Amino acid sequence: MRIRPNWRHLPLLLAAAFSLFPMIFLFLNAFKKKSEIIKNPLGWPLRWTTDNFATAWEKGHYNVAYLNTVAVTGITVILMCVVCGLAAYGLTFMKTPGGGVFLAYLFVTMSMPIGFIPIFFMTVKLGLIDNYWGVIIPYVGGGFAFNVFLLRAFMIGIPKDLLESATVDGCNQARAFFAIILPLAKPAFTVVALFTTLSSWNEIFLSNAILQSDGMKTVSVAYLNFTSKYGTNWGLMAAGGVLTVIPMIMLFLSMTKKFVSGLQEGGVKF
Amino acid sequence: MAEVKKRSRLKNARGWLFVLPGLLFHIFAVAIPAVLSLYLPFTEWNGLSMPTFNGLDNFKQLFHDSIVGAAFLNNIKWALFWVTVPTLFAFFLAYLLNKIKRGQTVYQSIYFSTSIITVTVAGQIWLWLYNPFSGMNFYLDKAGVGFIDIPGLTIPSLSIFFVLIADMWKGFGGNVVWLLAAMTQNDKSLEEAAKIDGAGRFRIIWNIILPQLRPTLVIVTMLTVLNSFGAFEMVYVMTGGGPAHATETLSTYYYKLSTTGRQAGYGSMVALLQTFIAVVLIAVYGYLRKKKGWDV
């Protein structure tokens, strides 16, 4: 049987090339020597070298930056899942008085632009400049409304009978949350965790202003400094770029389906 | 009876205990800043000391500041570009994806993959591609068509457009995923029926697919416009608002005013203008939804 090529793949592949080409180019340049990039900026490396990575890791202080980013991202993700999960539970399964009004209020705050300057002001006054909490609090607070809606949308689909039978059996609300809802709502929590990881790893708006000293910078912001310092050494900068994005690319590659389906659900429900 | 009712109300109020931890974060990150953002614009404040009230001085300055006008215009350009080029592009791709049987997920992941790249790195990649001596121009020269010169960021009046291409590269994937998700929920039988009746491809798109997609398109457009008035990251990383404020947006302007510019009070006024625009947009959207019956 002859396979008939579908013409639709042609424009789709061109668009895929548009998406992938700049990234491939970054990866290839990371393996080239400085002298080679000048003669061959976009092509395949003639001689592969990994020197750039070692130098970039050292000169960009990536060990410190990685530690900072992992700490900030880790704490943010855990806190986000816990506080949003608890709130979504309280607003879905318990007859919390005023819950409906509160949800409407959250919805309104969601569409407003975040007040960067007031947050900056508060961070200064609370002495949280150069402190992880200076960015973690705004991250968790800023994502709270959206993630409560996302988790609630999922929890509404869980039958209430399950909970009622548990509470009749003498299970209290907190235990019901951890023993019944958490395992059942795991897919929704995964989506929250994934997108929170992504956004806090890549965030620069707040972290650039709040985590100021070199020892506190996250990788995304550290790369900004790195490029302004070594602006002419392209191999080094490409390697630094790869180091900055590689954890997120690994995460994306290992959980591609989850990302896409999470995005689809988010798009349909909001 | 009253006793029982009171007790059950008390029991219900325990629900707030579950909301409380998140609510505290929300208060510190959203509620208090929102209130402060109504006060700080009317103060003189360098970003470090305590703000002092100075009435409408900042408000007057806002109207005499030509940079605000330029930034506002750039935000409008940003919005006009985003609701046309990337949205049409995303619609076209989603339409094609809806028709093919295999590889939908692979294509979607590839298009979305650019969104996970940190903006500092994404901006740097595009700076290279635009570089006059290397990048794309290097190859145009080599191919003997050196007269085609991609100006990149060298011509101030065009530079915002090239920043936008980089931003589109990073952000169009999400739109493809959303539009496709909405399209797959469309009623397929309508399309079949129209095809049997001899309707052409464009007629089907215009009269059958688009009307069904309207709720999603309205939402996507709305979010795109809102985001456009908050445009910050790609501009800040690629040009920092320069050259000579040519690519300045409201966000980059107030960001610089408040961090390095030592004029945080006035910066807050610029930010308030941005919030005001967002409120107007949301109000218009709410009006259309209610009065014109634009179901969502």
Coordinates of C-alpha atoms in Angstrom, one line a residue:
Chain A
M1 CA 0.0 0.0 0.0
R2 CA 1.3 3.4 -0.9
I3 CA 1.3 6.0 1.8
R4 CA -0.2 9.2 0.5
P5 CA 1.6 12.2 2.0
N6 CA -0.8 14.7 3.4
W7 CA 0.0 18.2 2.1
R8 CA -0.9 19.6 5.5
H9 CA 2.3 18.3 7.0
L10 CA 4.3 20.7 4.9
P11 CA 3.2 24.0 6.6
L12 CA 3.1 22.2 10.0
L13 CA 6.7 21.1 9.5
L14 CA 7.8 24.5 8.5
A15 CA 6.2 26.0 11.7
A16 CA 8.0 23.2 13.7
A17 CA 11.3 24.2 12.1
F18 CA 10.6 27.9 13.0
S19 CA 10.1 26.7 16.6
L20 CA 13.0 24.3 16.8
F21 CA 15.7 26.0 14.8
P22 CA 16.7 28.8 17.3
M23 CA 16.9 26.2 20.1
I24 CA 19.0 23.8 18.0
F25 CA 21.2 26.7 17.0
L26 CA 21.8 27.5 20.7
F27 CA 22.8 23.9 21.4
L28 CA 25.1 23.6 18.5
N29 CA 26.9 26.8 19.3
A30 CA 27.5 25.7 22.8
F31 CA 29.8 23.0 21.4
K32 CA 31.9 25.2 19.2
K33 CA 35.1 27.1 19.9
K34 CA 35.0 30.9 19.9
S35 CA 37.0 31.1 16.7
E36 CA 34.7 28.7 14.9
I37 CA 31.5 30.6 15.6
I38 CA 32.8 33.6 13.8
K39 CA 33.3 31.7 10.6
N40 CA 30.4 29.3 11.0
P41 CA 27.6 30.9 13.2
L42 CA 24.6 28.8 12.4
G43 CA 26.1 25.5 11.1
W44 CA 27.1 22.2 12.4
P45 CA 30.2 22.2 14.7
L46 CA 33.3 21.1 12.8
R47 CA 35.1 20.2 16.0
W48 CA 33.0 19.4 19.1
T49 CA 34.2 20.8 22.4
T50 CA 32.7 20.8 25.9
D51 CA 35.1 23.4 27.3
N52 CA 32.4 26.1 27.1
F53 CA 30.3 24.3 29.6
A54 CA 33.0 23.9 32.2
T55 CA 34.0 27.6 31.8
A56 CA 30.4 28.8 31.9
W57 CA 29.6 26.8 35.0
E58 CA 32.6 28.3 36.8
K59 CA 32.4 31.9 35.5
G60 CA 28.6 32.1 35.7
H61 CA 28.7 30.8 39.3
Y62 CA 26.1 28.3 38.2
N63 CA 26.6 26.1 41.3
V64 CA 25.3 29.0 43.5
A65 CA 22.6 30.0 41.0
Y66 CA 21.3 26.4 40.7
L67 CA 21.1 26.1 44.5
N68 CA 19.1 29.3 44.8
T69 CA 16.8 28.4 42.0
V70 CA 16.1 24.9 43.3
A71 CA 15.4 26.3 46.8
V72 CA 13.0 29.0 45.5
T73 CA 11.3 26.7 43.0
G74 CA 11.0 23.8 45.5
I75 CA 9.6 25.7 48.3
T76 CA 7.2 27.6 46.0
V77 CA 5.9 24.4 44.4
I78 CA 5.3 22.6 47.7
L79 CA 3.6 25.6 49.4
M80 CA 1.5 26.2 46.3
C81 CA 0.2 22.7 46.2
V82 CA -0.5 22.6 49.9
V83 CA -2.2 26.0 50.4
C84 CA -4.2 25.9 47.1
G85 CA -5.2 22.2 47.7
L86 CA -6.5 23.0 51.2
A87 CA -8.4 26.1 50.0
A88 CA -9.9 24.3 47.0
Y89 CA -11.0 21.5 49.3
G90 CA -12.6 24.0 51.8
L91 CA -14.4 25.7 49.0
T92 CA -15.6 22.6 47.2
F93 CA -16.5 20.0 49.9
M94 CA -17.3 22.1 53.0
K95 CA -20.2 24.5 53.2
T96 CA -17.8 27.4 53.9
P97 CA -20.0 30.5 54.5
G98 CA -19.2 33.2 52.0
G99 CA -17.3 30.8 49.8
G100 CA -19.2 31.8 46.7
V101 CA -18.4 35.5 47.2
F102 CA -14.8 34.7 47.9
L103 CA -14.5 32.8 44.7
A104 CA -15.9 35.7 42.8
Y105 CA -13.5 38.0 44.5
L106 CA -10.6 35.7 43.5
F107 CA -11.7 35.6 40.0
V108 CA -11.7 39.4 39.8
T109 CA -8.1 39.7 41.3
M110 CA -6.9 37.1 38.7
S111 CA -7.4 39.4 35.8
M112 CA -5.7 42.4 37.3
P113 CA -2.1 43.1 36.6
I114 CA 0.2 42.4 39.5
G115 CA 1.4 45.4 41.5
F116 CA 5.1 45.2 41.1
I117 CA 6.0 48.4 42.8
P118 CA 3.9 47.8 45.9
I119 CA 5.4 44.3 46.2
F120 CA 8.8 45.8 45.9
F121 CA 7.9 48.4 48.5
M122 CA 6.7 45.8 51.0
T123 CA 9.8 43.6 50.4
V124 CA 12.0 46.6 51.2
K125 CA 10.1 47.5 54.3
L126 CA 9.9 43.9 55.6
G127 CA 13.6 43.5 55.0
L128 CA 13.2 40.6 52.6
I129 CA 15.5 42.0 49.9
D130 CA 18.0 39.2 49.1
N131 CA 15.9 36.7 50.9
Y132 CA 14.2 33.7 49.3
W133 CA 10.9 34.6 51.0
G134 CA 10.9 37.9 49.2
V135 CA 10.0 36.1 46.0
I136 CA 8.3 33.0 47.3
I137 CA 5.5 34.9 49.0
P138 CA 4.5 36.8 45.9
Y139 CA 4.8 33.7 43.7
V140 CA 2.5 31.6 46.0
G141 CA 0.2 34.5 46.6
G142 CA 0.1 35.5 42.9
G143 CA -0.7 32.0 41.7
F144 CA -3.1 31.2 44.5
A145 CA -6.4 32.4 42.8
F146 CA -5.7 30.6 39.5
N147 CA -4.6 27.3 41.0
V148 CA -7.6 27.3 43.4
F149 CA -9.8 27.5 40.4
L150 CA -7.9 24.8 38.6
L151 CA -8.0 22.4 41.5
R152 CA -11.6 23.2 42.3
A153 CA -12.6 22.5 38.7
F154 CA -11.1 19.0 39.2
M155 CA -12.5 18.4 42.7
I156 CA -16.0 19.2 41.7
G157 CA -15.9 16.0 39.6
I158 CA -15.1 13.8 42.7
P159 CA -18.3 12.3 44.0
K160 CA -19.3 13.7 47.4
D161 CA -20.6 10.4 48.6
L162 CA -17.1 9.2 48.9
L163 CA -16.4 11.9 51.5
E164 CA -19.7 11.6 53.3
S165 CA -19.2 7.9 53.9
A166 CA -15.7 8.6 55.2
T167 CA -16.9 11.3 57.6
V168 CA -19.7 9.0 58.8
D169 CA -17.0 6.5 59.6
G170 CA -15.4 9.1 61.9
C171 CA -12.8 10.5 59.6
N172 CA -12.2 14.2 60.2
Q173 CA -11.9 16.8 57.4
A174 CA -8.1 17.1 57.5
R175 CA -7.7 13.3 57.2
A176 CA -10.3 13.1 54.5
F177 CA -8.3 15.6 52.5
F178 CA -5.0 13.8 52.8
A179 CA -6.3 10.2 52.6
I180 CA -9.1 10.6 50.0
I181 CA -9.0 13.8 48.0
L182 CA -5.2 14.2 47.5
P183 CA -4.7 10.8 45.9
L184 CA -7.9 11.2 43.7
A185 CA -6.9 14.7 42.6
K186 CA -3.3 13.8 41.9
P187 CA -3.5 14.6 38.1
A188 CA -4.7 18.1 38.9
F189 CA -1.9 18.6 41.5
T190 CA 0.6 17.4 39.0
V191 CA -0.5 20.1 36.6
V192 CA -0.3 22.8 39.3
A193 CA 3.2 21.5 40.3
L194 CA 4.5 21.4 36.7
F195 CA 3.3 24.9 35.7
T196 CA 4.5 26.4 39.0
T197 CA 7.9 24.9 38.6
L198 CA 8.1 26.3 35.1
S199 CA 7.0 29.8 36.0
S200 CA 9.1 30.2 39.1
W201 CA 12.2 28.8 37.4
N202 CA 11.8 31.2 34.5
E203 CA 10.5 34.2 36.4
I204 CA 12.7 37.4 36.1
F205 CA 10.3 40.3 36.8
L206 CA 10.4 40.1 40.6
S207 CA 13.6 38.0 41.1
N208 CA 15.7 40.5 39.1
A209 CA 14.6 43.3 41.5
I210 CA 14.4 41.4 44.8
L211 CA 17.3 38.9 44.7
Q212 CA 20.0 41.5 44.0
S213 CA 23.3 40.2 45.2
D214 CA 25.3 37.7 43.2
G215 CA 25.1 35.0 45.8
M216 CA 21.3 35.1 45.8
K217 CA 20.5 35.2 42.1
T218 CA 18.4 32.5 40.3
V219 CA 19.7 31.1 37.0
S220 CA 17.4 33.0 34.7
V221 CA 18.6 36.3 36.2
A222 CA 22.2 35.2 36.6
Y223 CA 22.2 34.5 32.9
L224 CA 21.3 38.1 32.2
N225 CA 24.4 39.3 34.1
F226 CA 26.5 36.6 32.5
T227 CA 25.6 37.8 29.0
S228 CA 26.4 41.4 29.8
K229 CA 29.8 40.4 31.2
Y230 CA 30.9 37.9 28.5
G231 CA 28.9 39.5 25.6
T232 CA 31.5 38.7 23.0
N233 CA 32.3 35.1 23.7
W234 CA 29.4 33.5 22.0
G235 CA 30.4 29.9 22.7
L236 CA 30.5 30.6 26.4
M237 CA 27.1 32.4 26.3
A238 CA 25.5 29.6 24.4
A239 CA 26.8 27.1 26.9
G240 CA 25.5 29.2 29.7
G241 CA 22.1 29.4 28.0
V242 CA 22.0 25.6 27.7
L243 CA 22.8 25.3 31.4
T244 CA 20.0 27.7 32.2
V245 CA 17.3 25.9 30.3
I246 CA 18.3 22.3 30.4
P247 CA 16.5 21.3 33.6
M248 CA 13.2 22.7 32.2
I249 CA 13.8 21.0 28.8
M250 CA 14.4 17.6 30.6
L251 CA 11.2 18.1 32.6
F252 CA 9.3 19.0 29.5
L253 CA 10.6 16.0 27.6
S254 CA 9.8 13.6 30.3
M255 CA 6.2 15.0 30.9
T256 CA 5.2 16.4 27.5
K257 CA 1.8 14.8 27.5
K258 CA 1.0 16.2 31.0
F259 CA 2.0 19.7 29.9
V260 CA -0.1 19.7 26.7
S261 CA -3.2 18.2 28.4
G262 CA -2.8 20.6 31.3
L263 CA -2.7 23.5 28.9
Q264 CA -5.7 22.2 27.0
E265 CA -7.8 21.8 30.2
G266 CA -6.8 25.2 31.4
G267 CA -7.8 26.7 28.1
V268 CA -11.1 25.0 27.9
K269 CA -12.1 25.8 31.5
F270 CA -11.1 29.4 31.6
Chain B
M1 CA -33.4 24.3 67.1
A2 CA -31.5 27.5 67.1
E3 CA -28.8 25.8 69.0
V4 CA -28.3 23.2 66.3
K5 CA -28.3 25.8 63.6
K6 CA -25.7 27.8 65.4
R7 CA -23.5 24.7 65.9
S8 CA -23.7 23.7 62.2
R9 CA -22.8 27.2 61.2
L10 CA -19.8 27.1 63.5
K11 CA -18.9 23.7 62.0
N12 CA -19.2 25.2 58.5
A13 CA -17.0 28.1 59.4
R14 CA -14.2 25.7 59.9
G15 CA -14.0 25.7 56.1
W16 CA -12.1 29.0 56.4
L17 CA -9.4 27.2 58.3
F18 CA -8.6 25.4 55.1
V19 CA -8.7 28.6 53.1
L20 CA -6.7 30.7 55.6
P21 CA -3.0 29.6 54.8
G22 CA -3.4 30.5 51.1
L23 CA -5.4 33.6 52.0
L24 CA -2.5 34.9 54.0
F25 CA -0.2 34.6 51.0
H26 CA -2.9 36.2 48.8
I27 CA -3.2 39.1 51.3
F28 CA 0.5 39.8 51.3
A29 CA 1.0 39.3 47.6
V30 CA -2.2 40.7 46.1
A31 CA -4.6 42.5 48.4
I32 CA -2.2 44.8 50.3
P33 CA -0.2 45.6 47.1
A34 CA -3.5 46.4 45.4
V35 CA -4.4 48.9 48.1
L36 CA -0.9 50.4 48.1
S37 CA -1.0 50.8 44.4
L38 CA -3.8 53.3 44.9
Y39 CA -1.8 55.3 47.4
L40 CA 1.8 55.2 46.1
P41 CA 1.1 57.0 42.8
F42 CA 0.3 60.1 44.9
T43 CA 3.6 60.2 46.7
E44 CA 7.1 61.3 46.2
W45 CA 9.3 58.3 46.9
N46 CA 12.8 57.3 45.8
G47 CA 12.2 53.6 46.4
L48 CA 14.1 53.4 49.7
S49 CA 12.9 56.1 52.2
M50 CA 9.3 56.5 53.3
P51 CA 6.9 57.8 50.6
T52 CA 5.6 61.3 51.3
F53 CA 2.2 62.5 49.9
N54 CA 2.5 65.0 47.1
G55 CA -1.0 65.2 45.8
L56 CA -1.5 65.3 42.0
D57 CA 2.1 66.1 41.1
N58 CA 2.8 62.7 39.5
F59 CA -0.5 62.8 37.7
K60 CA 0.5 66.1 36.1
Q61 CA 3.9 64.8 35.2
L62 CA 2.3 61.8 33.5
F63 CA 0.6 64.1 30.9
H64 CA 3.8 66.0 30.2
D65 CA 5.9 62.9 29.8
S66 CA 6.4 62.1 26.1
I67 CA 8.0 58.7 27.1
V68 CA 4.7 57.6 28.5
G69 CA 3.0 58.4 25.2
A70 CA 5.7 56.5 23.3
A71 CA 5.4 53.6 25.6
F72 CA 1.6 53.6 25.4
L73 CA 1.9 53.6 21.6
N74 CA 4.2 50.7 21.7
N75 CA 1.8 48.7 23.9
I76 CA -0.9 49.4 21.3
K77 CA 1.4 48.2 18.5
W78 CA 2.2 45.2 20.6
A79 CA -1.5 44.4 21.1
L80 CA -2.3 45.0 17.4
F81 CA 0.5 42.7 16.3
W82 CA -0.5 39.9 18.8
V83 CA -4.2 39.8 17.9
T84 CA -3.4 39.6 14.2
V85 CA -0.2 37.8 13.2
P86 CA 0.4 35.2 15.9
T87 CA -3.3 34.6 16.4
L88 CA -4.0 34.0 12.7
F89 CA -0.8 31.9 12.5
A90 CA -2.0 29.8 15.5
F91 CA -5.5 29.5 14.0
F92 CA -4.1 28.3 10.7
L93 CA -1.9 25.7 12.4
A94 CA -4.7 24.5 14.7
Y95 CA -7.0 24.2 11.7
L96 CA -4.5 22.0 9.9
L97 CA -3.7 19.9 13.0
N98 CA -7.4 19.3 13.4
K99 CA -7.5 17.6 10.0
I100 CA -4.5 15.3 10.3
K101 CA -4.7 12.0 12.1
R102 CA -1.3 11.4 13.4
G103 CA 1.3 13.5 15.2
Q104 CA -1.1 16.0 16.7
T105 CA 0.6 15.8 20.1
V106 CA 4.1 15.9 18.7
Y107 CA 3.4 19.1 16.7
Q108 CA 1.7 20.7 19.7
S109 CA 4.6 19.8 22.0
I110 CA 7.1 21.3 19.5
Y111 CA 5.1 24.5 19.2
F112 CA 4.7 24.8 22.9
S113 CA 8.3 23.9 23.7
T114 CA 9.5 27.4 23.0
S115 CA 7.4 28.7 25.9
I116 CA 9.5 26.8 28.4
I117 CA 12.7 28.5 27.4
T118 CA 13.7 31.1 29.9
V119 CA 13.1 34.5 28.4
T120 CA 16.7 35.7 29.2
V121 CA 18.0 32.8 27.0
A122 CA 15.3 33.2 24.3
G123 CA 16.1 36.9 24.0
Q124 CA 19.8 36.2 23.7
I125 CA 19.2 33.6 20.9
W126 CA 17.2 36.2 18.9
L127 CA 19.9 38.8 19.5
W128 CA 22.3 36.5 17.8
L129 CA 20.0 35.8 14.9
Y130 CA 19.6 39.5 14.4
N131 CA 23.3 40.3 14.8
P132 CA 24.5 42.3 11.7
F133 CA 27.7 40.4 11.4
S134 CA 26.6 36.9 12.0
G135 CA 23.3 35.2 12.3
M136 CA 20.9 35.4 9.4
N137 CA 22.6 38.3 7.7
F138 CA 25.9 36.3 7.5
Y139 CA 24.2 33.7 5.4
L140 CA 22.3 36.1 3.3
D141 CA 25.7 37.7 2.4
K142 CA 27.1 34.3 1.6
A143 CA 24.2 33.3 -0.6
G144 CA 25.0 36.4 -2.6
V145 CA 21.9 38.3 -1.6
G146 CA 23.7 40.7 0.8
F147 CA 21.4 43.5 -0.3
I148 CA 18.6 41.8 1.7
D149 CA 19.6 43.0 5.1
I150 CA 17.6 42.0 8.1
P151 CA 17.8 45.2 10.2
G152 CA 17.0 43.5 13.5
L153 CA 17.3 46.0 16.2
T154 CA 19.5 48.5 14.4
I155 CA 16.7 50.7 13.1
P156 CA 14.9 52.2 16.1
S157 CA 11.5 52.6 14.4
L158 CA 11.5 49.0 13.4
S159 CA 13.1 47.4 16.4
I160 CA 9.8 46.9 18.3
F161 CA 8.7 44.7 15.4
F162 CA 11.7 42.5 15.7
V163 CA 11.3 42.1 19.4
L164 CA 7.7 41.1 18.7
I165 CA 8.9 38.3 16.3
A166 CA 11.0 36.9 19.1
D167 CA 8.1 37.2 21.5
M168 CA 5.8 35.5 19.0
W169 CA 8.3 32.7 18.6
K170 CA 8.2 32.2 22.3
G171 CA 4.5 32.5 22.9
F172 CA 2.4 31.3 19.9
G173 CA 2.4 27.6 21.0
G174 CA -0.1 28.1 23.8
N175 CA -2.6 29.6 21.4
V176 CA -2.3 26.7 19.0
V177 CA -3.0 24.2 21.9
W178 CA -6.1 26.2 23.1
L179 CA -7.6 26.8 19.7
L180 CA -7.1 23.1 18.7
A181 CA -8.7 22.0 22.0
A182 CA -11.7 24.2 21.2
M183 CA -11.9 23.0 17.6
T184 CA -11.9 19.3 18.5
Q185 CA -15.1 20.0 20.5
N186 CA -16.8 21.5 17.5
D187 CA -19.8 19.7 16.0
K188 CA -18.2 17.6 13.2
S189 CA -21.6 16.8 11.6
L190 CA -22.2 20.5 10.6
E191 CA -19.0 20.5 8.7
E192 CA -19.8 17.3 6.9
A193 CA -23.2 18.5 6.0
A194 CA -21.8 21.8 4.6
K195 CA -19.3 19.8 2.6
I196 CA -22.0 17.7 1.1
D197 CA -23.9 20.8 0.2
G198 CA -20.8 21.9 -1.7
A199 CA -19.5 24.6 0.5
G200 CA -15.9 25.6 -0.1
R201 CA -13.1 25.4 2.4
F202 CA -13.1 29.1 3.3
R203 CA -16.9 29.2 3.5
I204 CA -16.8 26.3 6.0
I205 CA -14.1 28.1 8.1
W206 CA -16.1 31.4 8.0
N207 CA -19.6 30.1 8.5
I208 CA -19.2 27.0 10.5
I209 CA -15.8 26.8 12.3
L210 CA -15.4 30.4 13.4
P211 CA -18.9 30.9 14.9
Q212 CA -18.4 27.8 17.1
L213 CA -14.9 29.0 18.1
R214 CA -16.1 32.5 19.0
P215 CA -16.1 32.0 22.8
T216 CA -12.6 30.7 22.8
L217 CA -11.4 33.3 20.3
V218 CA -13.0 36.1 22.4
I219 CA -11.2 34.8 25.6
V220 CA -7.9 34.3 23.8
T221 CA -8.1 37.8 22.2
M222 CA -9.0 39.3 25.6
L223 CA -6.1 37.7 27.4
T224 CA -3.7 38.6 24.5
V225 CA -4.7 42.2 24.7
L226 CA -4.4 42.3 28.5
N227 CA -0.9 40.7 28.3
S228 CA 0.1 43.1 25.6
F229 CA -0.5 46.1 27.9
G230 CA 1.7 44.3 30.5
A231 CA 4.4 43.4 27.9
F232 CA 7.7 43.4 29.7
E233 CA 10.1 40.4 29.7
M234 CA 11.2 40.1 26.0
V235 CA 11.6 43.9 25.7
Y236 CA 13.6 44.2 28.9
V237 CA 15.9 41.3 28.0
M238 CA 16.5 42.3 24.3
T239 CA 16.6 46.1 24.3
G240 CA 15.9 47.3 27.8
G241 CA 13.4 49.7 26.2
G242 CA 16.1 51.3 24.0
P243 CA 17.4 52.6 21.7
A244 CA 16.3 56.0 23.1
H245 CA 13.0 54.6 24.4
A246 CA 12.1 53.3 20.9
T247 CA 10.9 50.0 22.3
E248 CA 9.8 51.3 25.7
T249 CA 6.5 49.8 27.1
L250 CA 4.6 51.0 30.1
S251 CA 6.0 48.0 32.1
T252 CA 9.6 48.5 31.2
Y253 CA 9.3 52.2 31.9
Y254 CA 7.9 51.9 35.4
Y255 CA 10.2 49.0 36.2
K256 CA 13.2 51.1 35.5
L257 CA 11.8 54.2 37.2
S258 CA 11.2 52.3 40.4
T259 CA 14.4 50.1 40.5
T260 CA 17.3 52.1 39.0
G261 CA 15.5 55.4 38.3
R262 CA 14.8 56.2 42.0
Q263 CA 11.4 57.6 41.1
A264 CA 9.2 54.9 42.5
G265 CA 6.3 57.2 43.3
Y266 CA 6.1 58.4 39.7
G267 CA 6.6 54.9 38.5
S268 CA 3.6 53.8 40.5
M269 CA 1.5 56.4 38.6
V270 CA 2.6 54.9 35.3
A271 CA 1.7 51.5 36.7
L272 CA -1.7 52.8 37.8
L273 CA -2.3 54.0 34.2
Q274 CA -1.6 50.4 33.1
T275 CA -4.1 49.1 35.7
F276 CA -6.6 51.6 34.5
I277 CA -6.3 50.4 30.9
A278 CA -6.8 46.8 32.1
V279 CA -9.9 47.8 34.1
V280 CA -11.4 49.5 31.0
L281 CA -10.6 46.5 28.8
I282 CA -12.3 44.1 31.3
A283 CA -15.3 46.5 31.6
V284 CA -15.7 46.5 27.8
Y285 CA -15.4 42.8 27.7
G286 CA -18.0 42.4 30.5
Y287 CA -20.4 44.8 28.6
L288 CA -20.1 42.9 25.4
R289 CA -20.6 39.6 27.2
K290 CA -23.7 40.8 29.0
K291 CA -25.4 43.2 26.5
K292 CA -24.5 41.7 23.2
G293 CA -24.8 38.1 24.4
W294 CA -21.3 37.1 23.6
D295 CA -21.5 33.8 25.5
V296 CA -18.4 32.5 27.0

